[in-house]
Amino acid sequence: MRTPAFFIICLVVAALVFGAAVAVGNDYVYFAGYVVLQYVVLSTAWNILGGYCGYVNFGTAAFFALGAYSSVAIYKLGTDNDFFQMPIPVLILIGGAVAGIVGFGMGYLTLRLRGAFFAIASLALAVVLQTLVVNWDFVGGSRGAYILRPESVPIVGSYIKYLFLIMLLLSVVALTVARLIEHSRLGYGFATIRDDELAAEASGVPTLKLKLIATTISGALMGMAGAPFPYYIGYLQPDSTFGLDYAVNSIAMPLIGGTTSWVGPLIGAILLGSLQQIATVTISSAVNLLVVGVILVAFVILAPNGIVGLFHHYWQHKPDDIVGRRKIEADAKGSVP
């Protein structure tokens, strides 16, 4: 399937999802759905570097916060100087550009490290950025910042419905980008890095260039996911964006769904995100990470390659089992006089 056709199919599915949410007629569906879709984008973005290239990134919260605080800075600038407030799609592009530039810079400085050393360096980026934000009074610092959003948007209706629609379209874009990368020469280059980087370098693959592209795209998508967040939450403080939830979920969701395909993060995000929202309503939001931990341990034991890997293993061996059974049945029939 070509990418334009895939994009159109995703748009059709997104339209059906939005229609189903409207048919339910409950605003909580938009609140919960926004969070799940946000994790779809974050896990897909993480998988571009962590799954396709094999570089584990613990800095998801840093890129997410860059997008969020870019929106806050622009909102403050517009409020203090009576400028025109920029619409959410423009803020998403700006947040993606800022996070993408930082992702490129981080990659240039740290991608010569490998394994645990790169993971620690990416975590250090989140710590450094959090320290800067806490001491940046213009965006609220440690006190946080309030974002006043409109009550409704023309044509769409309530503002939370509008944010849900924006994140739904952003999910379509993220999935299309991930699939396009997976089935391109760029994706094949990422796969060589994941399988054996030293062999890839010896074969002439420009590994550093490919990794810089991966960190830039991954960081940009994470920043785009964070840009609408201040308008969703209404009050943004450092703990809201630099929380452990984003780092853990963005890693656990692709691992549970499967890291070698674009569909793995989608499955993991829908599964874990939905379970977390159900646990929040029925039990407590404090058990969210417990749910992630239990499911992650279970999948590490039962399905190390995730749900997608489990299905691939099943379908690869199923034809052999059928052929084997038919051969045994034929031999049995042939041996009967």
CSV table of C-alpha atoms in Angstrom, one decimal:
chain,number,residue,atom,x,y,z
A,1,MET,CA,0.0,0.0,0.0
A,2,ARG,CA,1.3,3.4,-1.0
A,3,THR,CA,1.7,6.2,1.5
A,4,PRO,CA,-1.1,8.4,0.1
A,5,ALA,CA,-3.6,5.6,0.2
A,6,PHE,CA,-2.5,4.8,3.8
A,7,PHE,CA,-2.9,8.4,4.7
A,8,ILE,CA,-6.4,8.5,3.3
A,9,ILE,CA,-7.4,5.3,5.1
A,10,CYS,CA,-6.1,6.8,8.4
A,11,LEU,CA,-8.2,9.9,7.8
A,12,VAL,CA,-11.3,7.8,7.2
A,13,VAL,CA,-10.6,5.9,10.4
A,14,ALA,CA,-10.0,9.2,12.3
A,15,ALA,CA,-13.3,10.5,10.9
A,16,LEU,CA,-15.1,7.4,12.2
A,17,VAL,CA,-13.5,7.7,15.6
A,18,PHE,CA,-14.5,11.4,15.8
A,19,GLY,CA,-18.0,10.5,14.7
A,20,ALA,CA,-18.3,7.8,17.4
A,21,ALA,CA,-17.0,10.2,20.1
A,22,VAL,CA,-19.6,12.8,19.0
A,23,ALA,CA,-22.3,10.1,19.1
A,24,VAL,CA,-21.5,9.2,22.7
A,25,GLY,CA,-22.3,12.8,23.7
A,26,ASN,CA,-20.1,12.8,26.8
A,27,ASP,CA,-17.3,15.4,27.1
A,28,TYR,CA,-15.2,12.9,29.2
A,29,VAL,CA,-14.7,10.9,26.0
A,30,TYR,CA,-12.8,13.8,24.6
A,31,PHE,CA,-10.7,14.3,27.7
A,32,ALA,CA,-9.8,10.7,28.0
A,33,GLY,CA,-9.4,10.3,24.2
A,34,TYR,CA,-7.1,13.2,24.0
A,35,VAL,CA,-4.7,11.5,26.5
A,36,VAL,CA,-4.8,8.2,24.6
A,37,LEU,CA,-4.1,10.0,21.3
A,38,GLN,CA,-1.3,12.0,22.9
A,39,TYR,CA,0.4,8.8,23.9
A,40,VAL,CA,-0.1,7.4,20.4
A,41,VAL,CA,2.0,10.3,19.1
A,42,LEU,CA,4.6,10.1,21.8
A,43,SER,CA,5.1,6.4,21.5
A,44,THR,CA,5.2,6.5,17.7
A,45,ALA,CA,7.8,9.3,18.0
A,46,TRP,CA,9.9,7.4,20.6
A,47,ASN,CA,9.8,4.3,18.4
A,48,ILE,CA,11.5,6.2,15.5
A,49,LEU,CA,14.7,6.4,17.5
A,50,GLY,CA,14.2,3.7,20.1
A,51,GLY,CA,12.6,1.0,18.0
A,52,TYR,CA,13.8,1.6,14.4
A,53,CYS,CA,17.4,2.6,15.4
A,54,GLY,CA,17.6,0.7,18.8
A,55,TYR,CA,18.7,3.8,20.8
A,56,VAL,CA,16.7,3.9,24.1
A,57,ASN,CA,15.7,7.5,24.8
A,58,PHE,CA,14.7,8.6,28.3
A,59,GLY,CA,14.3,12.2,27.3
A,60,THR,CA,10.7,12.1,26.1
A,61,ALA,CA,9.5,14.5,28.8
A,62,ALA,CA,12.1,17.0,27.7
A,63,PHE,CA,10.9,17.2,24.1
A,64,PHE,CA,7.2,17.1,25.2
A,65,ALA,CA,7.9,20.0,27.6
A,66,LEU,CA,9.7,22.0,24.9
A,67,GLY,CA,6.5,21.9,22.8
A,68,ALA,CA,4.3,22.8,25.8
A,69,TYR,CA,6.5,25.7,27.0
A,70,SER,CA,6.9,27.0,23.5
A,71,SER,CA,3.1,27.4,23.5
A,72,VAL,CA,3.2,29.1,26.9
A,73,ALA,CA,5.9,31.5,25.9
A,74,ILE,CA,4.0,32.5,22.8
A,75,TYR,CA,0.8,32.8,24.8
A,76,LYS,CA,2.5,35.0,27.3
A,77,LEU,CA,4.1,37.1,24.6
A,78,GLY,CA,0.8,37.7,23.0
A,79,THR,CA,-1.0,38.5,26.2
A,80,ASP,CA,1.6,40.9,27.5
A,81,ASN,CA,2.0,42.8,24.3
A,82,ASP,CA,-1.6,42.6,22.9
A,83,PHE,CA,-0.5,40.5,20.0
A,84,PHE,CA,-2.9,38.2,18.1
A,85,GLN,CA,-3.1,34.8,19.7
A,86,MET,CA,-1.8,32.1,17.4
A,87,PRO,CA,-4.1,29.2,16.6
A,88,ILE,CA,-3.2,25.7,17.9
A,89,PRO,CA,-2.0,24.3,14.5
A,90,VAL,CA,0.6,27.1,14.3
A,91,LEU,CA,1.7,26.5,17.8
A,92,ILE,CA,2.1,22.8,17.0
A,93,LEU,CA,4.4,23.7,14.1
A,94,ILE,CA,6.4,26.0,16.3
A,95,GLY,CA,6.7,23.5,19.1
A,96,GLY,CA,7.7,20.8,16.6
A,97,ALA,CA,10.4,23.1,15.1
A,98,VAL,CA,11.8,24.0,18.5
A,99,ALA,CA,11.9,20.4,19.7
A,100,GLY,CA,13.3,19.2,16.4
A,101,ILE,CA,16.2,21.7,16.6
A,102,VAL,CA,17.0,20.6,20.2
A,103,GLY,CA,16.7,16.9,19.1
A,104,PHE,CA,19.3,17.6,16.4
A,105,GLY,CA,21.6,19.3,18.9
A,106,MET,CA,21.2,16.6,21.4
A,107,GLY,CA,21.9,13.9,18.8
A,108,TYR,CA,25.0,15.7,17.6
A,109,LEU,CA,26.4,15.8,21.1
A,110,THR,CA,25.3,12.4,22.4
A,111,LEU,CA,24.8,9.9,19.5
A,112,ARG,CA,28.4,8.9,19.6
A,113,LEU,CA,27.5,7.3,22.9
A,114,ARG,CA,25.8,3.9,22.8
A,115,GLY,CA,23.7,1.8,25.0
A,116,ALA,CA,23.2,2.8,28.6
A,117,PHE,CA,25.5,5.9,28.1
A,118,PHE,CA,23.1,7.4,25.6
A,119,ALA,CA,20.1,6.6,27.7
A,120,ILE,CA,21.7,8.4,30.7
A,121,ALA,CA,22.6,11.4,28.5
A,122,SER,CA,19.0,11.7,27.2
A,123,LEU,CA,17.8,11.6,30.8
A,124,ALA,CA,20.2,14.3,31.7
A,125,LEU,CA,18.7,16.5,29.0
A,126,ALA,CA,15.3,16.3,30.7
A,127,VAL,CA,16.9,17.2,34.1
A,128,VAL,CA,18.7,20.2,32.6
A,129,LEU,CA,15.6,21.5,30.8
A,130,GLN,CA,13.5,21.1,33.9
A,131,THR,CA,16.0,23.2,35.9
A,132,LEU,CA,15.9,25.9,33.2
A,133,VAL,CA,12.1,26.0,33.1
A,134,VAL,CA,11.8,26.1,36.9
A,135,ASN,CA,14.0,29.2,36.9
A,136,TRP,CA,12.4,30.9,33.9
A,137,ASP,CA,9.9,33.3,35.4
A,138,PHE,CA,8.5,34.4,32.0
A,139,VAL,CA,6.7,31.0,31.6
A,140,GLY,CA,5.8,30.8,35.2
A,141,GLY,CA,8.8,29.1,36.7
A,142,SER,CA,8.1,26.8,39.6
A,143,ARG,CA,4.8,28.6,40.2
A,144,GLY,CA,3.3,27.5,36.9
A,145,ALA,CA,1.3,29.4,34.3
A,146,TYR,CA,-2.4,29.7,33.6
A,147,ILE,CA,-3.7,29.4,30.1
A,148,LEU,CA,-7.1,30.9,29.4
A,149,ARG,CA,-8.7,29.1,26.5
A,150,PRO,CA,-12.0,29.9,24.7
A,151,GLU,CA,-15.1,28.1,25.6
A,152,SER,CA,-15.9,27.0,22.1
A,153,VAL,CA,-14.6,27.0,18.5
A,154,PRO,CA,-16.8,27.9,15.5
A,155,ILE,CA,-18.2,24.9,13.6
A,156,VAL,CA,-16.5,22.3,15.9
A,157,GLY,CA,-18.1,23.3,19.2
A,158,SER,CA,-16.5,22.9,22.6
A,159,TYR,CA,-12.8,23.6,22.9
A,160,ILE,CA,-12.0,20.2,24.3
A,161,LYS,CA,-13.7,18.6,21.3
A,162,TYR,CA,-11.5,20.9,19.1
A,163,LEU,CA,-8.3,19.7,21.0
A,164,PHE,CA,-9.4,16.1,20.6
A,165,LEU,CA,-9.8,16.6,16.8
A,166,ILE,CA,-6.4,18.3,16.6
A,167,MET,CA,-4.7,15.4,18.4
A,168,LEU,CA,-6.6,12.9,16.3
A,169,LEU,CA,-5.2,14.5,13.1
A,170,LEU,CA,-1.7,14.7,14.7
A,171,SER,CA,-1.9,11.0,15.4
A,172,VAL,CA,-2.7,10.4,11.7
A,173,VAL,CA,0.4,12.5,10.7
A,174,ALA,CA,2.7,10.7,13.2
A,175,LEU,CA,1.6,7.2,12.0
A,176,THR,CA,1.9,8.2,8.4
A,177,VAL,CA,5.4,9.5,9.0
A,178,ALA,CA,6.4,6.3,10.9
A,179,ARG,CA,5.1,4.0,8.2
A,180,LEU,CA,6.7,6.1,5.4
A,181,ILE,CA,10.1,5.8,7.2
A,182,GLU,CA,9.6,2.1,7.9
A,183,HIS,CA,9.1,1.3,4.1
A,184,SER,CA,11.8,3.6,2.8
A,185,ARG,CA,15.6,3.5,2.3
A,186,LEU,CA,15.8,5.6,5.5
A,187,GLY,CA,14.0,2.9,7.4
A,188,TYR,CA,16.2,0.2,6.0
A,189,GLY,CA,19.2,2.3,7.1
A,190,PHE,CA,17.7,2.6,10.6
A,191,ALA,CA,17.3,-1.2,10.7
A,192,THR,CA,21.0,-1.7,9.9
A,193,ILE,CA,21.9,0.5,12.8
A,194,ARG,CA,19.5,-1.5,15.1
A,195,ASP,CA,20.9,-4.9,14.0
A,196,ASP,CA,24.6,-4.1,14.0
A,197,GLU,CA,25.9,-0.6,13.9
A,198,LEU,CA,29.5,-1.5,13.6
A,199,ALA,CA,28.8,-3.7,10.5
A,200,ALA,CA,26.7,-0.9,9.0
A,201,GLU,CA,29.5,1.6,9.4
A,202,ALA,CA,32.0,-0.9,7.9
A,203,SER,CA,29.6,-1.3,4.9
A,204,GLY,CA,29.5,2.5,4.3
A,205,VAL,CA,26.2,3.3,5.9
A,206,PRO,CA,26.2,7.0,7.2
A,207,THR,CA,25.1,6.0,10.6
A,208,LEU,CA,25.6,9.3,12.3
A,209,LYS,CA,23.6,11.2,9.7
A,210,LEU,CA,20.8,8.7,9.9
A,211,LYS,CA,20.7,8.9,13.7
A,212,LEU,CA,20.6,12.7,13.6
A,213,ILE,CA,17.6,12.4,11.2
A,214,ALA,CA,16.0,10.0,13.7
A,215,THR,CA,16.5,12.3,16.7
A,216,THR,CA,15.2,15.3,14.8
A,217,ILE,CA,12.1,13.6,13.6
A,218,SER,CA,11.4,11.9,16.9
A,219,GLY,CA,12.0,15.2,18.9
A,220,ALA,CA,9.8,17.2,16.5
A,221,LEU,CA,6.9,14.8,16.9
A,222,MET,CA,7.2,14.8,20.6
A,223,GLY,CA,7.2,18.6,20.7
A,224,MET,CA,4.2,18.7,18.4
A,225,ALA,CA,2.4,16.4,20.9
A,226,GLY,CA,3.2,18.8,23.8
A,227,ALA,CA,2.2,22.1,22.1
A,228,PRO,CA,-1.6,21.8,22.7
A,229,PHE,CA,-1.1,20.4,26.2
A,230,PRO,CA,-1.2,23.8,28.1
A,231,TYR,CA,-4.6,24.5,26.5
A,232,TYR,CA,-5.8,21.0,27.5
A,233,ILE,CA,-4.7,21.3,31.1
A,234,GLY,CA,-5.3,25.0,31.6
A,235,TYR,CA,-2.6,25.3,34.2
A,236,LEU,CA,0.9,24.2,33.4
A,237,GLN,CA,3.7,23.7,35.9
A,238,PRO,CA,7.1,21.8,35.5
A,239,ASP,CA,5.8,18.7,37.2
A,240,SER,CA,3.0,18.5,34.6
A,241,THR,CA,5.3,18.0,31.7
A,242,PHE,CA,8.4,16.6,33.2
A,243,GLY,CA,6.5,13.8,35.0
A,244,LEU,CA,7.7,10.2,35.1
A,245,ASP,CA,4.5,9.1,33.3
A,246,TYR,CA,5.7,10.4,29.9
A,247,ALA,CA,9.1,8.8,30.1
A,248,VAL,CA,7.7,5.4,31.2
A,249,ASN,CA,4.7,5.2,29.0
A,250,SER,CA,6.4,6.3,25.8
A,251,ILE,CA,8.9,3.4,26.3
A,252,ALA,CA,6.4,0.8,27.6
A,253,MET,CA,3.8,1.3,24.9
A,254,PRO,CA,6.1,0.5,22.0
A,255,LEU,CA,7.7,-2.4,23.9
A,256,ILE,CA,4.3,-3.9,24.6
A,257,GLY,CA,2.9,-3.3,21.1
A,258,GLY,CA,6.1,-4.1,19.2
A,259,THR,CA,9.1,-1.9,18.3
A,260,THR,CA,9.8,-3.0,14.7
A,261,SER,CA,6.6,-1.8,13.1
A,262,TRP,CA,4.6,1.4,13.1
A,263,VAL,CA,1.5,-0.5,14.3
A,264,GLY,CA,3.2,-1.6,17.5
A,265,PRO,CA,3.2,1.8,19.3
A,266,LEU,CA,-0.4,2.3,18.1
A,267,ILE,CA,-1.6,-1.0,19.7
A,268,GLY,CA,0.4,-0.4,22.9
A,269,ALA,CA,-0.8,3.2,23.3
A,270,ILE,CA,-4.4,2.3,22.8
A,271,LEU,CA,-4.2,-0.7,25.1
A,272,LEU,CA,-2.2,0.9,27.9
A,273,GLY,CA,-3.8,4.4,27.5
A,274,SER,CA,-7.3,3.0,27.7
A,275,LEU,CA,-6.5,0.8,30.7
A,276,GLN,CA,-4.9,3.8,32.5
A,277,GLN,CA,-8.0,6.0,31.9
A,278,ILE,CA,-10.3,3.2,33.1
A,279,ALA,CA,-8.1,2.8,36.2
A,280,THR,CA,-8.2,6.5,36.8
A,281,VAL,CA,-12.0,6.6,36.8
A,282,THR,CA,-12.6,3.3,38.7
A,283,ILE,CA,-9.7,3.2,41.2
A,284,SER,CA,-7.2,6.0,41.3
A,285,SER,CA,-4.8,7.9,39.0
A,286,ALA,CA,-2.0,6.7,41.4
A,287,VAL,CA,-2.2,3.2,40.0
A,288,ASN,CA,-1.4,4.2,36.4
A,289,LEU,CA,2.3,3.4,36.6
A,290,LEU,CA,1.5,0.2,38.5
A,291,VAL,CA,-0.7,-0.9,35.6
A,292,VAL,CA,2.1,-0.2,33.2
A,293,GLY,CA,4.7,-2.1,35.3
A,294,VAL,CA,2.5,-5.2,35.7
A,295,ILE,CA,1.7,-5.4,32.0
A,296,LEU,CA,5.2,-4.7,30.9
A,297,VAL,CA,6.6,-7.4,33.1
A,298,ALA,CA,4.0,-9.8,31.8
A,299,PHE,CA,4.8,-9.1,28.2
A,300,VAL,CA,8.6,-9.3,28.7
A,301,ILE,CA,8.0,-12.8,30.0
A,302,LEU,CA,5.3,-14.0,27.6
A,303,ALA,CA,6.0,-11.9,24.5
A,304,PRO,CA,9.4,-10.3,24.4
A,305,ASN,CA,8.8,-8.9,20.9
A,306,GLY,CA,5.5,-7.4,21.8
A,307,ILE,CA,2.0,-8.1,20.4
A,308,VAL,CA,3.1,-7.6,16.8
A,309,GLY,CA,6.0,-10.0,17.2
A,310,LEU,CA,3.7,-12.5,18.8
A,311,PHE,CA,1.3,-12.4,15.8
A,312,HIS,CA,4.2,-12.6,13.4
A,313,HIS,CA,5.6,-15.7,15.1
A,314,TYR,CA,2.1,-17.3,15.0
A,315,TRP,CA,1.5,-16.6,11.3
A,316,GLN,CA,5.0,-17.7,10.3
A,317,HIS,CA,4.6,-21.1,12.0
A,318,LYS,CA,1.0,-21.7,11.3
A,319,PRO,CA,1.5,-22.7,7.6
A,320,ASP,CA,4.3,-25.1,8.6
A,321,ASP,CA,1.9,-26.7,11.2
A,322,ILE,CA,-0.8,-27.1,8.6
A,323,VAL,CA,1.5,-28.6,6.0
A,324,GLY,CA,2.9,-30.9,8.6
A,325,ARG,CA,-0.5,-32.1,9.7
A,326,ARG,CA,-1.6,-32.7,6.1
A,327,LYS,CA,1.6,-34.6,5.3
A,328,ILE,CA,1.0,-36.8,8.4
A,329,GLU,CA,-2.6,-37.4,7.3
A,330,ALA,CA,-1.6,-38.2,3.8
A,331,ASP,CA,1.0,-40.7,5.0
A,332,ALA,CA,-1.5,-42.3,7.3
A,333,LYS,CA,-4.0,-42.7,4.5
A,334,GLY,CA,-1.4,-44.0,2.1
A,335,SER,CA,-0.3,-46.7,4.7
A,336,VAL,CA,-3.8,-48.0,4.9
A,337,PRO,CA,-4.3,-51.0,2.6
